Short mmCIF file of C-alpha atoms in Angstrom, two decimals:
data_model
loop_
_atom_site.label_atom_id
_atom_site.label_comp_id
_atom_site.label_asym_id
_atom_site.label_seq_id
_atom_site.Cartn_x
_atom_site.Cartn_y
_atom_site.Cartn_z
CA MET I 1 -11.80 1.96 -23.39
CA TYR I 2 -9.97 1.30 -19.74
CA THR I 3 -7.31 0.12 -19.58
CA LEU I 4 -6.77 -2.83 -16.31
CA VAL I 5 -3.72 -3.10 -14.23
CA ASP I 6 -2.56 -5.27 -11.07
CA ARG I 7 -1.96 -3.32 -8.46
CA ALA I 8 0.13 -5.53 -7.03
CA THR I 9 2.19 -5.40 -9.96
CA GLY I 10 1.27 -2.41 -11.66
CA ASN I 11 1.21 -4.70 -14.91
CA VAL I 12 -1.38 -4.42 -17.17
CA ILE I 13 -4.47 -7.12 -16.99
CA THR I 14 -6.59 -5.64 -20.10
CA THR I 15 -8.03 -2.62 -22.04
CA ILE I 16 -12.25 -3.35 -21.86
CA GLY I 17 -15.09 -1.57 -23.55
CA ASP I 18 -17.87 0.78 -22.07
CA SER I 19 -20.43 -2.47 -21.81
CA ASP I 20 -17.79 -4.83 -19.77
CA PHE I 21 -16.68 -2.18 -18.07
CA GLN I 22 -20.38 -1.02 -17.02
CA ILE I 23 -20.02 -5.16 -15.51
CA PHE I 24 -17.57 -4.08 -12.94
CA GLN I 25 -19.14 -1.20 -12.11
CA GLU I 26 -22.23 -2.45 -11.58
CA HIS I 27 -21.64 -5.67 -9.51
CA LEU I 28 -17.74 -4.88 -7.67
CA VAL I 29 -17.61 -2.96 -5.19
CA SER I 30 -16.04 0.87 -4.69
CA GLU I 31 -15.99 1.91 -1.45
CA SER I 32 -16.02 6.21 -2.63
CA SER I 33 -16.41 7.67 -5.29
CA GLU I 34 -13.28 8.04 -6.46
CA ASP I 35 -12.91 4.67 -5.48
CA PHE I 36 -11.08 2.97 -8.27
CA ASP I 37 -9.72 0.09 -8.26
CA PHE I 38 -11.21 -3.76 -8.05
CA TYR I 39 -11.02 -6.80 -5.72
CA LEU I 40 -11.17 -9.87 -8.29
CA ASN I 41 -10.85 -13.61 -7.79
CA GLN I 42 -11.65 -16.48 -9.38
CA ALA I 43 -14.82 -17.03 -8.06
CA SER I 44 -15.62 -13.26 -8.59
CA LEU I 45 -14.65 -13.21 -12.27
CA MET I 46 -17.18 -15.77 -13.26
CA TYR I 47 -20.04 -14.41 -11.27
CA LEU I 48 -18.98 -11.41 -13.64
CA GLN I 49 -18.82 -13.38 -16.77
CA GLU I 50 -22.48 -15.21 -15.91
CA GLN I 51 -23.58 -12.06 -15.99
CA GLY I 52 -22.28 -11.10 -19.51
CA LEU I 53 -18.79 -10.16 -19.19
CA GLY I 54 -16.80 -10.84 -21.92
CA GLU I 55 -14.77 -13.96 -22.96
CA GLU I 56 -12.22 -12.50 -24.23
CA ILE I 57 -11.67 -10.26 -20.93
CA VAL I 58 -12.08 -13.42 -18.77
CA LYS I 59 -9.47 -14.56 -21.10
CA ALA I 60 -7.31 -12.30 -20.29
CA PHE I 61 -7.47 -13.55 -16.60
CA GLU I 62 -6.73 -16.93 -17.24
CA GLY I 63 -3.37 -18.04 -14.72
CA ARG I 64 -3.51 -15.02 -13.00
CA LEU I 65 -5.74 -16.00 -10.12
CA ASP I 66 -4.46 -18.98 -9.40
CA GLY I 67 -4.57 -19.06 -5.97
CA ARG I 68 -4.90 -15.63 -5.22
CA GLY I 69 -7.26 -12.45 -5.45
CA MET I 70 -6.39 -8.80 -7.54
CA ASP I 71 -7.07 -5.46 -6.10
CA LEU I 72 -7.67 -3.95 -9.81
CA GLY I 73 -6.72 -0.72 -10.35
CA TRP I 74 -8.66 0.94 -13.88
CA GLU I 75 -7.65 4.19 -15.22
CA LYS I 76 -9.74 6.04 -18.73
CA GLN I 77 -7.36 5.93 -21.76
CA THR I 78 -4.98 8.48 -22.41
CA PRO I 79 -6.72 10.01 -26.05
CA GLU I 80 -3.23 10.25 -28.59
CA GLN I 81 -1.47 13.10 -29.09
CA VAL I 82 -2.72 15.36 -25.70
CA ASP I 83 -0.10 16.68 -23.44
CA LEU I 84 1.44 14.41 -20.82
CA HIS I 85 3.24 14.32 -17.01
CA THR I 86 5.58 11.98 -16.70
CA GLY I 87 8.04 10.17 -14.19
CA SER I 88 8.38 7.52 -12.37
CA VAL I 89 8.48 5.46 -9.29
CA VAL I 90 11.04 3.31 -7.11
CA ASP I 91 11.31 2.31 -3.98
CA ASP I 92 14.12 2.74 -0.96
CA GLU I 93 16.62 0.66 -3.10
CA GLY I 94 15.63 2.75 -6.68
CA GLN I 95 13.89 -0.40 -8.21
CA PRO I 96 10.35 0.33 -9.99
CA LEU I 97 7.57 0.55 -8.50
CA GLY I 98 4.38 -0.94 -9.36
CA GLY I 99 0.83 -0.83 -8.68
CA ILE I 100 1.35 3.00 -7.09
CA ARG I 101 -2.13 4.91 -7.47
CA ILE I 102 -0.21 8.71 -9.21
CA ASP I 103 -3.47 11.70 -8.76
CA LEU I 104 -2.92 14.98 -11.14
CA LEU I 105 -4.35 17.16 -8.38
CA ASP I 106 -5.42 20.80 -8.34
CA GLN I 107 -5.30 23.41 -6.14
CA ALA I 108 -5.43 20.67 -3.06
CA PRO I 109 -4.18 21.07 0.58
CA LEU I 110 -2.50 17.81 1.26
CA GLN I 111 -0.76 16.25 3.99
CA THR I 112 1.27 12.90 3.38
CA GLY I 113 0.71 9.68 5.69
CA ARG I 114 -3.24 10.61 6.09
CA LEU I 115 -5.98 9.70 4.25
CA GLN I 116 -6.94 11.02 0.58
CA ALA I 117 -7.90 14.64 1.48
CA GLU I 118 -10.39 17.08 -0.36
CA HIS I 119 -8.42 18.51 -3.99
CA THR I 120 -9.80 18.71 -7.35
CA LEU I 121 -8.48 15.52 -9.46
CA LEU I 122 -8.47 16.06 -12.76
CA ASP I 123 -6.55 13.00 -13.59
CA TRP I 124 -5.11 9.18 -12.19
CA THR I 125 -3.22 6.75 -13.30
CA TYR I 126 -0.69 3.57 -11.81
CA SER I 127 2.70 3.21 -12.03
CA ARG I 128 3.43 0.16 -14.10
CA ALA I 129 5.33 -2.27 -13.09
CA ASP I 130 8.99 -0.14 -14.48
CA GLY I 131 7.76 2.14 -12.19
CA THR I 132 6.43 4.20 -15.25
CA PHE I 133 3.78 6.19 -15.48
CA HIS I 134 1.74 8.71 -17.66
CA LEU I 135 -0.70 11.79 -16.58
CA HIS I 136 -3.53 13.70 -19.08
CA ALA I 137 -2.87 18.03 -19.48
CA THR I 138 -3.84 20.28 -20.47
CA LYS I 139 -2.83 24.38 -20.79
CA ASP I 140 -5.95 25.33 -19.04
CA ALA I 141 -5.27 22.83 -16.03
CA PRO I 142 -1.91 21.54 -15.51
CA GLY I 143 -2.38 20.51 -12.25
CA THR I 144 0.00 22.07 -9.37
CA GLN I 145 1.05 18.82 -7.42
CA LEU I 146 1.32 14.95 -8.12
CA ARG I 147 -0.37 12.66 -5.10
CA PHE I 148 0.98 9.19 -5.40
CA SER I 149 -1.05 6.58 -3.32
CA GLY I 150 -0.28 2.99 -1.81
CA ARG I 151 -2.42 -0.17 -2.03
CA GLY I 152 -4.95 0.34 0.74
CA ASP I 153 -5.45 5.27 -0.21
CA LEU I 154 -2.52 6.38 2.61
CA VAL I 155 -1.32 8.89 0.91
CA LEU I 156 2.48 7.87 0.14
CA SER I 157 4.03 11.15 -1.31
CA THR I 158 3.15 14.26 -2.54
CA ALA I 159 5.17 17.23 -5.21
CA GLU I 160 4.34 20.24 -6.71
CA VAL I 161 4.09 19.99 -10.70
CA GLY I 162 6.24 21.23 -12.65
CA ALA I 163 6.01 22.70 -16.62
CA ILE I 164 4.23 19.93 -19.41
CA GLY I 165 6.47 17.16 -19.17
CA GLU I 166 8.56 15.09 -17.78
CA GLN I 167 8.89 15.38 -13.82
CA GLY I 168 11.08 12.54 -13.22
CA GLN I 169 12.26 10.21 -10.43
CA PHE I 170 10.10 9.56 -6.75
CA THR I 171 10.76 7.58 -4.34
CA VAL I 172 8.82 6.12 -1.91
CA GLN I 173 9.26 4.52 1.49
CA THR I 174 9.27 0.55 0.69
CA ILE I 175 8.52 -1.62 4.66
CA THR I 176 10.03 -5.40 2.96
CA GLY I 177 10.76 -8.53 4.85
CA ILE I 178 9.52 -12.38 4.09
CA VAL I 179 6.63 -14.69 4.55
CA THR I 180 8.04 -18.23 5.83
CA THR I 181 6.90 -21.52 7.69
CA ASP I 182 7.88 -23.54 10.61
CA VAL I 183 7.64 -26.36 7.93
CA GLY I 184 8.27 -25.78 3.53
CA PRO I 185 9.43 -23.34 1.66
CA PRO I 186 8.57 -19.46 2.11
CA LEU I 187 4.37 -18.50 1.48
CA THR I 188 4.20 -17.54 -2.35
CA GLY I 189 0.84 -15.32 -2.75
CA VAL I 190 -0.13 -14.34 0.01
CA SER I 191 -0.94 -10.73 1.10
CA VAL I 192 0.52 -8.64 4.14
CA GLN I 193 -1.33 -6.06 5.66
CA LEU I 194 -0.28 -2.90 7.69
CA LEU I 195 -3.18 -2.90 9.78
CA ASN I 196 -1.98 -0.01 11.52
CA TRP I 197 1.75 1.42 13.49
CA SER I 198 2.20 3.38 16.05
CA LEU I 199 5.85 5.02 17.66
CA GLU I 200 7.13 5.14 21.19
CA ASP I 201 5.98 8.69 22.55
CA GLY I 202 2.59 7.66 21.34
CA GLU I 203 2.21 8.95 17.52
CA SER I 204 0.16 6.83 15.47
CA ASP I 205 -2.04 6.56 12.17
CA GLU I 206 -4.33 8.55 13.67
CA GLU I 207 -7.16 7.66 10.62
CA ASP I 208 -9.40 4.09 9.69
CA ALA I 209 -7.47 3.07 6.40
CA LEU I 210 -10.60 2.55 3.69
CA GLY I 211 -11.13 -0.57 3.74
CA GLY I 212 -9.22 -1.68 6.92
CA THR I 213 -5.64 -1.40 5.67
CA LEU I 214 -3.15 1.38 5.39
CA SER I 215 -1.19 -0.89 2.27
CA TRP I 216 -0.39 -4.34 1.44
CA GLY I 217 2.27 -6.28 -1.30
CA ASP I 218 1.54 -9.62 -1.63
CA THR I 219 5.00 -12.09 -1.68
CA ASP I 220 6.79 -13.31 -4.66
CA GLU I 221 7.78 -16.72 -6.11
CA THR I 222 10.64 -16.38 -3.23
CA GLY I 223 7.94 -15.41 -0.20
CA ARG I 224 9.59 -11.87 -0.26
CA PHE I 225 6.93 -8.92 0.41
CA ALA I 226 6.88 -5.11 -0.56
CA ILE I 227 5.04 -2.55 1.81
CA PRO I 228 4.39 1.05 0.44
CA VAL I 229 4.09 2.84 3.32
CA HIS I 230 5.78 6.57 4.67
CA LEU I 231 6.20 6.65 8.46
CA PRO I 232 8.38 9.10 9.71
CA GLU I 233 12.33 8.26 9.66
CA ASP I 234 12.96 10.22 12.77
CA ALA I 235 11.33 9.52 15.26
CA GLY I 236 12.73 6.12 16.83
CA PRO I 237 11.46 2.36 16.82
CA VAL I 238 7.79 1.95 14.81
CA THR I 239 5.89 -0.93 15.84
CA LEU I 240 3.79 -2.31 13.58
CA SER I 241 0.54 -4.28 13.85
CA LEU I 242 0.28 -6.82 10.62
CA GLU I 243 -2.29 -9.58 8.84
CA ILE I 244 -1.48 -11.86 6.87
CA LEU I 245 -3.65 -12.85 4.30
CA ALA I 246 -4.21 -16.34 1.62
CA PRO I 247 -6.13 -15.59 -1.51
CA SER I 248 -9.45 -17.45 0.24
CA GLY I 249 -9.30 -14.93 3.02
CA GLU I 250 -7.91 -16.98 5.95
CA SER I 251 -5.89 -15.06 8.25
CA LEU I 252 -2.39 -16.90 8.75
CA TYR I 253 -0.45 -14.98 10.53
CA GLU I 254 -1.79 -11.31 13.01
CA GLY I 255 1.13 -9.96 15.17
CA GLN I 256 3.50 -6.50 15.62
CA THR I 257 6.98 -6.24 14.32
CA SER I 258 9.21 -3.39 15.54
CA PHE I 259 11.74 -1.11 13.63
CA ASP I 260 13.82 1.67 13.92
CA PRO I 261 13.58 3.30 9.51
CA ALA I 262 16.53 5.36 10.46
CA GLU I 263 18.34 2.08 10.56
CA GLY I 264 16.32 0.84 6.84
CA PHE I 265 12.98 -0.46 6.80
CA GLU I 266 13.53 -4.18 6.24
CA ILE I 267 11.74 -6.62 9.47
CA GLY I 268 12.90 -9.75 8.12
CA GLU I 269 11.06 -13.03 8.70
CA LEU I 270 7.33 -13.47 9.92
CA MET I 271 6.40 -16.96 10.82
CA ALA I 272 3.26 -17.48 9.37
CA ASN I 273 0.81 -20.58 9.41
CA ARG I 274 0.46 -22.29 6.29
CA PRO I 275 -3.21 -21.95 4.79
CA THR I 276 -5.38 -24.11 4.73
CA GLU I 277 -6.64 -27.05 1.54
CA ASN I 278 -10.28 -25.93 0.93
CA PHE I 279 -10.58 -23.47 3.36
CA GLY I 280 -13.98 -21.73 2.85
CA GLU I 281 -15.95 -24.83 1.20
CA GLU I 282 -17.93 -26.47 3.83
CA GLU I 283 -20.90 -26.80 2.56
CA VAL I 284 -23.30 -23.52 4.12
CA ASP I 285 -27.10 -23.59 4.75
CA LEU I 286 -27.48 -21.41 2.40
CA GLU I 287 -30.60 -19.21 3.98
CA GLN I 288 -28.16 -18.78 6.70
CA VAL I 289 -26.18 -16.49 4.48
CA VAL I 290 -25.83 -13.29 4.82
CA ASP I 291 -25.58 -11.42 1.09
CA ARG I 292 -21.52 -10.34 0.16
CA PRO I 293 -20.04 -8.46 -2.45
CA PHE I 294 -17.73 -9.78 -3.60
CA GLU I 295 -14.59 -7.51 -1.60
CA HIS I 296 -11.47 -6.88 -1.15
CA PRO I 297 -11.32 -9.81 2.66
CA LEU I 298 -10.82 -6.71 4.53
CA GLY I 299 -13.73 -4.43 3.14
#
């Protein structure tokens, strides 16, 4: 059995068996052998249903994909009566942070703020909406390190593993702000993508992110977003390159903004365009269409 988790919130969507999971794996894109999430929207869900996805699985997504896509993390269900590493993930203000991937590693060279390094992966999970996580461990393979990765697979933080059991609370930096427009209320359900960052001395993220983005956060019902990151706090102002995408994939904003992490991670308002009605629904010549898999808009 497998558990499906909304990476934007940490909410559990449903659990699925081997046959349904195989349909996800066969028809949705994986970017690497350790890419444990899928991008799903209403169109791709309907396609999976045509391929035989169980009706009860389709029903589990009712109302969840309206006007948005979903980065869907998957994890193997932990057997009952096993040893567990437990803990929780919070943001800079101590609020629970869901949807963060936590890996249990063994003898792994790690570097915070870079993409995933060489390692032995023992288990993985996603923090739940309340920030908590559970990882399967054994006395023969208890693991040596925890790795916390954002929604673009950027390493946010690492920690040494103690004895099997409660590992405590871990804090992850989050860039926060609000997406507004020149007319009407703030935008809800759009994705704020961190494409890259740089310092005044020229230092920047040195590696391309998997899927084309370092990290991202969706806006809530008030238009606010939180992007998990790892940035230097004592090197002066940081310039961020950001893009805002509607669920349809339409780009609503692309630009740069600067702030000083030493003064906090709130970047204020980002002014975006409102989504175009029926964007992407224009008629196309099917003979001219190039087949593309259902994937994240930045994939």
